[in-house]
XYZ file of C-alpha atoms in Angstrom:
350
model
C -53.119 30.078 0.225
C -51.480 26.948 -1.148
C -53.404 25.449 -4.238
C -52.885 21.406 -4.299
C -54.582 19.632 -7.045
C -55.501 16.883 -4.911
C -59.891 17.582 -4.603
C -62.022 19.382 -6.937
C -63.149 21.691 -4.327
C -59.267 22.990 -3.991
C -59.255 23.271 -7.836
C -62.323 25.166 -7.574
C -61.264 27.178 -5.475
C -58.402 28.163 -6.893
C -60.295 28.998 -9.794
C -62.180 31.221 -7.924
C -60.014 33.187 -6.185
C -56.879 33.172 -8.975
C -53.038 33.120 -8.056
C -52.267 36.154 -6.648
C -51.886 34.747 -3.215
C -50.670 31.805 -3.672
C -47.634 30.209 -1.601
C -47.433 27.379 -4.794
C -48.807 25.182 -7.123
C -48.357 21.295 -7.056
C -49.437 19.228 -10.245
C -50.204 15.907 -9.239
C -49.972 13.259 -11.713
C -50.875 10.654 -9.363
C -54.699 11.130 -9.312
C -56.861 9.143 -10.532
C -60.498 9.024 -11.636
C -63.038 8.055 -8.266
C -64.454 5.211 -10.326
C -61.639 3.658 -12.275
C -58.243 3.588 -10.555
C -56.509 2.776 -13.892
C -57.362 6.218 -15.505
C -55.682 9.881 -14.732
C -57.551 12.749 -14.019
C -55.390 14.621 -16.624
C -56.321 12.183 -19.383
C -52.994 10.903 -20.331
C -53.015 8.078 -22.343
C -52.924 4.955 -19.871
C -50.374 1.789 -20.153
C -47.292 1.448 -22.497
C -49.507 0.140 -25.164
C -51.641 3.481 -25.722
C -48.255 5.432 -25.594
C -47.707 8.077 -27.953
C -44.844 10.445 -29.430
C -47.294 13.035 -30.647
C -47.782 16.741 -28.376
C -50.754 16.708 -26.725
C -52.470 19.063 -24.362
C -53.793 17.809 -20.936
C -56.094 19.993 -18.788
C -57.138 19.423 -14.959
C -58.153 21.958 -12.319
C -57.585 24.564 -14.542
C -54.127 23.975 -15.500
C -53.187 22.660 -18.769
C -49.628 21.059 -19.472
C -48.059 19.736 -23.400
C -46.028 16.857 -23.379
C -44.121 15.158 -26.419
C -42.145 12.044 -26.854
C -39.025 12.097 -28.669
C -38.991 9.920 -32.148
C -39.155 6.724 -31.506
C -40.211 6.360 -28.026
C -43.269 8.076 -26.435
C -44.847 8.838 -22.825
C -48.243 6.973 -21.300
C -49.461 7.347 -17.507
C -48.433 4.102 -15.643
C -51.828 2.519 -14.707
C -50.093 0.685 -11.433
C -47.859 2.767 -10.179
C -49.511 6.290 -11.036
C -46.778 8.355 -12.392
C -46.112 9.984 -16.117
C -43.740 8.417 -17.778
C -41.659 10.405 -20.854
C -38.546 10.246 -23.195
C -35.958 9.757 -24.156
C -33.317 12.358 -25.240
C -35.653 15.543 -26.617
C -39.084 14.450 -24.631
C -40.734 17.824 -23.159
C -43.028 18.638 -20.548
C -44.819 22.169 -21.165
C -45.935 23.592 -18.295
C -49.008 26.399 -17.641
C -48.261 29.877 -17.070
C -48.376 30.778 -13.408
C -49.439 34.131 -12.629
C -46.708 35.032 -10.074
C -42.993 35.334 -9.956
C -41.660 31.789 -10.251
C -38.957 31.354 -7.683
C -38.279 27.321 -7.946
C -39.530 24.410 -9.636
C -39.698 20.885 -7.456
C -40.208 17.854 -9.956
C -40.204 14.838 -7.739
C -39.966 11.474 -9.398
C -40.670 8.171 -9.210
C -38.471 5.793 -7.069
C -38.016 3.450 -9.975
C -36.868 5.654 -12.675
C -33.842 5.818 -14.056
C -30.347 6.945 -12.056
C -29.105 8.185 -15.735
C -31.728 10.381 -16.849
C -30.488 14.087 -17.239
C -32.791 16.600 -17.640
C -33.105 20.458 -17.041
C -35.731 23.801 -17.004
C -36.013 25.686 -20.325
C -37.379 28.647 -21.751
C -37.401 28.285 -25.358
C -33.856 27.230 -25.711
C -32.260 28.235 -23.055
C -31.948 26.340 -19.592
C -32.962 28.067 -16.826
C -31.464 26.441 -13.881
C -28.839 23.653 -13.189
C -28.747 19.814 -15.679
C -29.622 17.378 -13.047
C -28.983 13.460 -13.093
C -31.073 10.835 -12.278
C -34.891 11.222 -12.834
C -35.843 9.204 -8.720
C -36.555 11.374 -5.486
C -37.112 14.844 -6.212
C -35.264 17.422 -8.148
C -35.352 20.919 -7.603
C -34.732 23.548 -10.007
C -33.859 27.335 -8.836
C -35.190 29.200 -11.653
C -32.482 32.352 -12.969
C -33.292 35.510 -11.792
C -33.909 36.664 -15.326
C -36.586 34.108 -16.070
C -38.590 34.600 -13.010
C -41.247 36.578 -14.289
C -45.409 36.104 -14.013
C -46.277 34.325 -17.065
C -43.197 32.504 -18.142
C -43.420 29.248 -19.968
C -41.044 26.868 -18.621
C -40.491 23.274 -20.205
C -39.016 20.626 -18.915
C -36.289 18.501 -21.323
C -35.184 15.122 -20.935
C -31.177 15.716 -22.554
C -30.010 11.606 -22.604
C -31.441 8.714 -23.559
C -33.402 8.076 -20.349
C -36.705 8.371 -19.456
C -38.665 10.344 -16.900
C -40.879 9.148 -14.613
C -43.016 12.452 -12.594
C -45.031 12.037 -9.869
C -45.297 15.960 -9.073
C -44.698 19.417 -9.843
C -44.373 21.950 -7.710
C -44.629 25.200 -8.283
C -42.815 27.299 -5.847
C -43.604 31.412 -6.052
C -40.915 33.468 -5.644
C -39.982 34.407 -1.742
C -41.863 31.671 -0.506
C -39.792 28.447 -1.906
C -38.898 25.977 1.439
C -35.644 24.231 2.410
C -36.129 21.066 1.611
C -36.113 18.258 4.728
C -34.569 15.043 3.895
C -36.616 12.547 5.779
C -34.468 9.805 7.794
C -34.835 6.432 6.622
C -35.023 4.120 9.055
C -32.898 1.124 9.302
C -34.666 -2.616 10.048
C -34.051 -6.443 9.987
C -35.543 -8.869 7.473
C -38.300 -9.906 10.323
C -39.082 -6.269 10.525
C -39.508 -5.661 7.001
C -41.693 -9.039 7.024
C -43.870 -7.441 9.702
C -44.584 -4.149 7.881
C -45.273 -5.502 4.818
C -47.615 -8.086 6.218
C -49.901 -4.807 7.553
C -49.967 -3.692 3.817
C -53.084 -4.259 1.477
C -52.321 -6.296 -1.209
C -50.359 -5.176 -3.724
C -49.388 -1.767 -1.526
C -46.008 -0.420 -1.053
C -44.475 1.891 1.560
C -44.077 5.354 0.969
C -41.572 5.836 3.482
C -38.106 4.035 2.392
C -36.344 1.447 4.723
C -32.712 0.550 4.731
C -32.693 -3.475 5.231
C -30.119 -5.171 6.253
C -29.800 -8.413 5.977
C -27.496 -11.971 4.800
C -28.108 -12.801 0.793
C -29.534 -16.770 0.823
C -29.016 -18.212 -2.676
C -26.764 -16.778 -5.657
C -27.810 -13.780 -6.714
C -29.692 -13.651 -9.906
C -28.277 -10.499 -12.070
C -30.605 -10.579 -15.190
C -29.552 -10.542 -18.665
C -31.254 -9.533 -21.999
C -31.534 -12.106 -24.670
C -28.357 -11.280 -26.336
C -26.382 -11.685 -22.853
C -26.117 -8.351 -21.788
C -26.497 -7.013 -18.325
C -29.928 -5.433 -17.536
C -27.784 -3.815 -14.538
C -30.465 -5.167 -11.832
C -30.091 -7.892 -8.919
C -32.961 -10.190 -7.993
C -32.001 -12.173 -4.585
C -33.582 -13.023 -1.404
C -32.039 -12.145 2.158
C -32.150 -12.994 5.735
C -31.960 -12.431 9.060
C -29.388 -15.206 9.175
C -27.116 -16.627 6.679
C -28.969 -19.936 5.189
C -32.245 -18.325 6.816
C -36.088 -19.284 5.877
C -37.849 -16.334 6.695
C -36.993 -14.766 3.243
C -37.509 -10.824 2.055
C -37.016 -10.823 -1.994
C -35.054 -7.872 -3.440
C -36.715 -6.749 -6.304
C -34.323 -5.894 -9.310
C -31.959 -4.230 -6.530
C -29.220 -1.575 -8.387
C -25.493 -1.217 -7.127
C -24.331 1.470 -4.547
C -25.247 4.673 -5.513
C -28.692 3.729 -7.564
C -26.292 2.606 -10.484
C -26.528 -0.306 -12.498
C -24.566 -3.746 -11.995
C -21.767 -3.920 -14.804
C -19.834 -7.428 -15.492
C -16.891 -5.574 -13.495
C -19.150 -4.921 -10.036
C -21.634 -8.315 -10.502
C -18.553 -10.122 -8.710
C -18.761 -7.920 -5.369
C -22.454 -9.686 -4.500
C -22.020 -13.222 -3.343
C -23.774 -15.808 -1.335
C -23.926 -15.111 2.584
C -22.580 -11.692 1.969
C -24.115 -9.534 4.906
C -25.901 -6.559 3.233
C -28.098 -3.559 3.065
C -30.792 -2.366 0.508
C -32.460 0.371 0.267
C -36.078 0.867 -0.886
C -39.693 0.808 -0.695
C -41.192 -2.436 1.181
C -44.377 -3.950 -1.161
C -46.696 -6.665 -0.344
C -46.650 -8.570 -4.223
C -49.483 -10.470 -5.307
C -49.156 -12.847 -8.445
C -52.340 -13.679 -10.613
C -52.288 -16.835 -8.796
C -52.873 -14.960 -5.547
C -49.120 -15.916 -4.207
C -47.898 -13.358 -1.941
C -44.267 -12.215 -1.992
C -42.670 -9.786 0.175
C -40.477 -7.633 -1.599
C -38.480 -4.715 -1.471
C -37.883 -2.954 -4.748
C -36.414 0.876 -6.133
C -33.788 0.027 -4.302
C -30.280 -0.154 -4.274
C -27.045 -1.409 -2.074
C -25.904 0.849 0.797
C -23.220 -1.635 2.356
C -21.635 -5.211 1.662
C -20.475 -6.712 5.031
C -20.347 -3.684 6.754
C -18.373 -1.557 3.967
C -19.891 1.581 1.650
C -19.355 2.095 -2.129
C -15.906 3.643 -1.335
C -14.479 0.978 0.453
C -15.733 -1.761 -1.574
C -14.590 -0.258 -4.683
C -10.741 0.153 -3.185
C -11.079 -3.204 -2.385
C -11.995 -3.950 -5.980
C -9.192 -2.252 -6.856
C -6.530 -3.544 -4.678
C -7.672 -7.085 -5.816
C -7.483 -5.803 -9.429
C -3.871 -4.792 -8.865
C -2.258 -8.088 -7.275
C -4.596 -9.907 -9.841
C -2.454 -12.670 -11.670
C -1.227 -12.759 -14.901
C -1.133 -15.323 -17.745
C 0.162 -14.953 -20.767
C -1.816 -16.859 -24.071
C -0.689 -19.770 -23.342
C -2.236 -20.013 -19.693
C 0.963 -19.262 -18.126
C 1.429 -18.227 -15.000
C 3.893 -14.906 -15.491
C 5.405 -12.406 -13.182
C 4.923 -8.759 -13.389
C 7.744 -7.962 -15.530
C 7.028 -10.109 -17.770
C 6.421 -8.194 -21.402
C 3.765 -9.183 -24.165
C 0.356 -9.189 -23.948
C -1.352 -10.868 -20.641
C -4.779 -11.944 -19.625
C -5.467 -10.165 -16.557
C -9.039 -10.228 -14.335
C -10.091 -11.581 -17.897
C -8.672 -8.744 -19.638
C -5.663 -8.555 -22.281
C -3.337 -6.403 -22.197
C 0.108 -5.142 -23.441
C 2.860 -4.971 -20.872
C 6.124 -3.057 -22.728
């Protein structure tokens, strides 16, 4: 019997007839009240403006969790985008006790969180399974042998200075845990991506993830804070054809590998550059009632037809045969000794 906190009836039930035969247990932050979208079933406090650093105890369907924000930052429930939302470095999760042998522990995240974030299973103060990086998709968590037991609290830690963003928590009982399937993720043009997200309600975005491929129209917008530095996002729009009309935004797009942009990789997205993004497709709506397609949690899977690695020993071979000047401005050849300017760089050549 599998007990999903999705209805109240299922809850009920599995009130009624306890955990012994249960396959698993999945907490579902994403639920929310039947007559106010903006509000969790579990009570969390709603919006970054009601969040909170203090432990507090949330209860739904019979299952109670703690959670704890680390000083100075906090957690809230995301009112939008339905997830919890924790940290940074010392933030903690308390979960129930389950009354069966804990085999693994699935925490799947939300597609906009944070490639950084580390985090790990603990009881007390010791982890139970393996540190894993990067808080998106879903991480799972074989729980040691020794900490298996009926009636074990586990916690999860955030251990950087990241936050988490949980969608779910699955609770797998011991013998019955499942390989997980990676779903394939479909590659599509720009007009494709215009045509799905067209179908969406307002303000909906995909579940499924699309890889899009397209031509970037425009320079590439890599936003800044207000003291200059990189946020390590991309906003541009791309197209089915270089200089095209029919335009699919990209949302604050990361660099291969979910990573942020750095002033050292900002240079390898240009103008008419043929590329492809992954992510979720969303129909935007502004207050004004403008519609913007968009595709957004995503990140760079190929510039003109080349992956991370390739780019990168691209990078590097122009980063080699880069010229030098020395502080004058001068042109100077490779054997030339004294500091040089280099990609922007000094340096010391003895």
């Amino acid at each position: 019997m599998k007990q999903t906190l999705r209805f109240a009836f299922v809850a009920l039930m599995a009130m009624v007839y306890g955990n012994a035969n249960a396959q698993e247990v999945t907490l579902d932050f994403t639920l929310t009240e039947e007559a106010d979208s903006k509000a969790s079933v579990w009570g969390f406090p709603a919006s970054s403006k009601n969040k909170t650093v203090d432990e507090q105890s949330f209860t739904y369907g019979g299952y109670t969790v703690k959670v704890a924000g680390s000083t100075g930052e906090g957690y809230y429930w995301h009112d939008k985008d339905h997830y919890l939302l924790f940290g940074k470095q010392g933030a903690m999760l308390t979960l129930p006790a389950f009354s069966f042998d804990v085999e693994r522990i699935d925490v799947e995240g939300n597609g906009g969180a944070s490639a950084n974030t580390k985090q790990n299973i603990y009881v007390g103060e010791t982890p139970v399974s393996t540190e894993t990086t990067g808080a998106q998709g879903t991480n799972l968590y074989a729980i040691a042998d020794a900490y298996q037991a009926a009636g074990t609290i586990y916690v999860i830690k955030v251990n950087s200075n990241h936050n988490d963003q949980i969608k779910t928590i699955k609770i797998w009982k011991k013998g019955t845990a499942e390989t997980p399937v990676t779903p394939e993720v479909q590659e599509i043009n720009v007009a494709k991506a215009l045509e799905a997200i067209a179908a969406l309600a307002d303000g909906a975005t995909t579940s499924e993830k699309y890889q899009v491929k397209g031509y970037v129209v425009g320079a590439p917008d890599f936003q800044r804070k207000d003291d200059g530095s990189l946020y390590g996002n991309v906003n541009c729009t791309i197209a089915d054809e270089k200089g095209g009309t029919q335009l699919l935004t990209v949302y604050r797009g990361k660099n291969f590998g979910n990573q942020s942009f750095t002033e050292e990789t900002i240079s390898t997205l240009k103008e008419g550059d043929e590329v492809v993004f992954e992510g979720q497709l969303q129909k935007y709506v502004d207050k004004e009632g403008v519609m913007t397609p968009e595709i957004k949690n995503c990140y760079l899977i190929s510039i003109n037809g080349k992956d991370a690695a390739s780019v990168n020993a691209i990078k590097s071979d122009l980063d080699a045969n880069a010229p030098a000047y020395n502080v004058a401005g001068q042109r100077v050849s490779a054997d030339y000794r004294g500091v040089v300017i280099k990609n922007g760089k000094k340096l010391l050549n003895r």
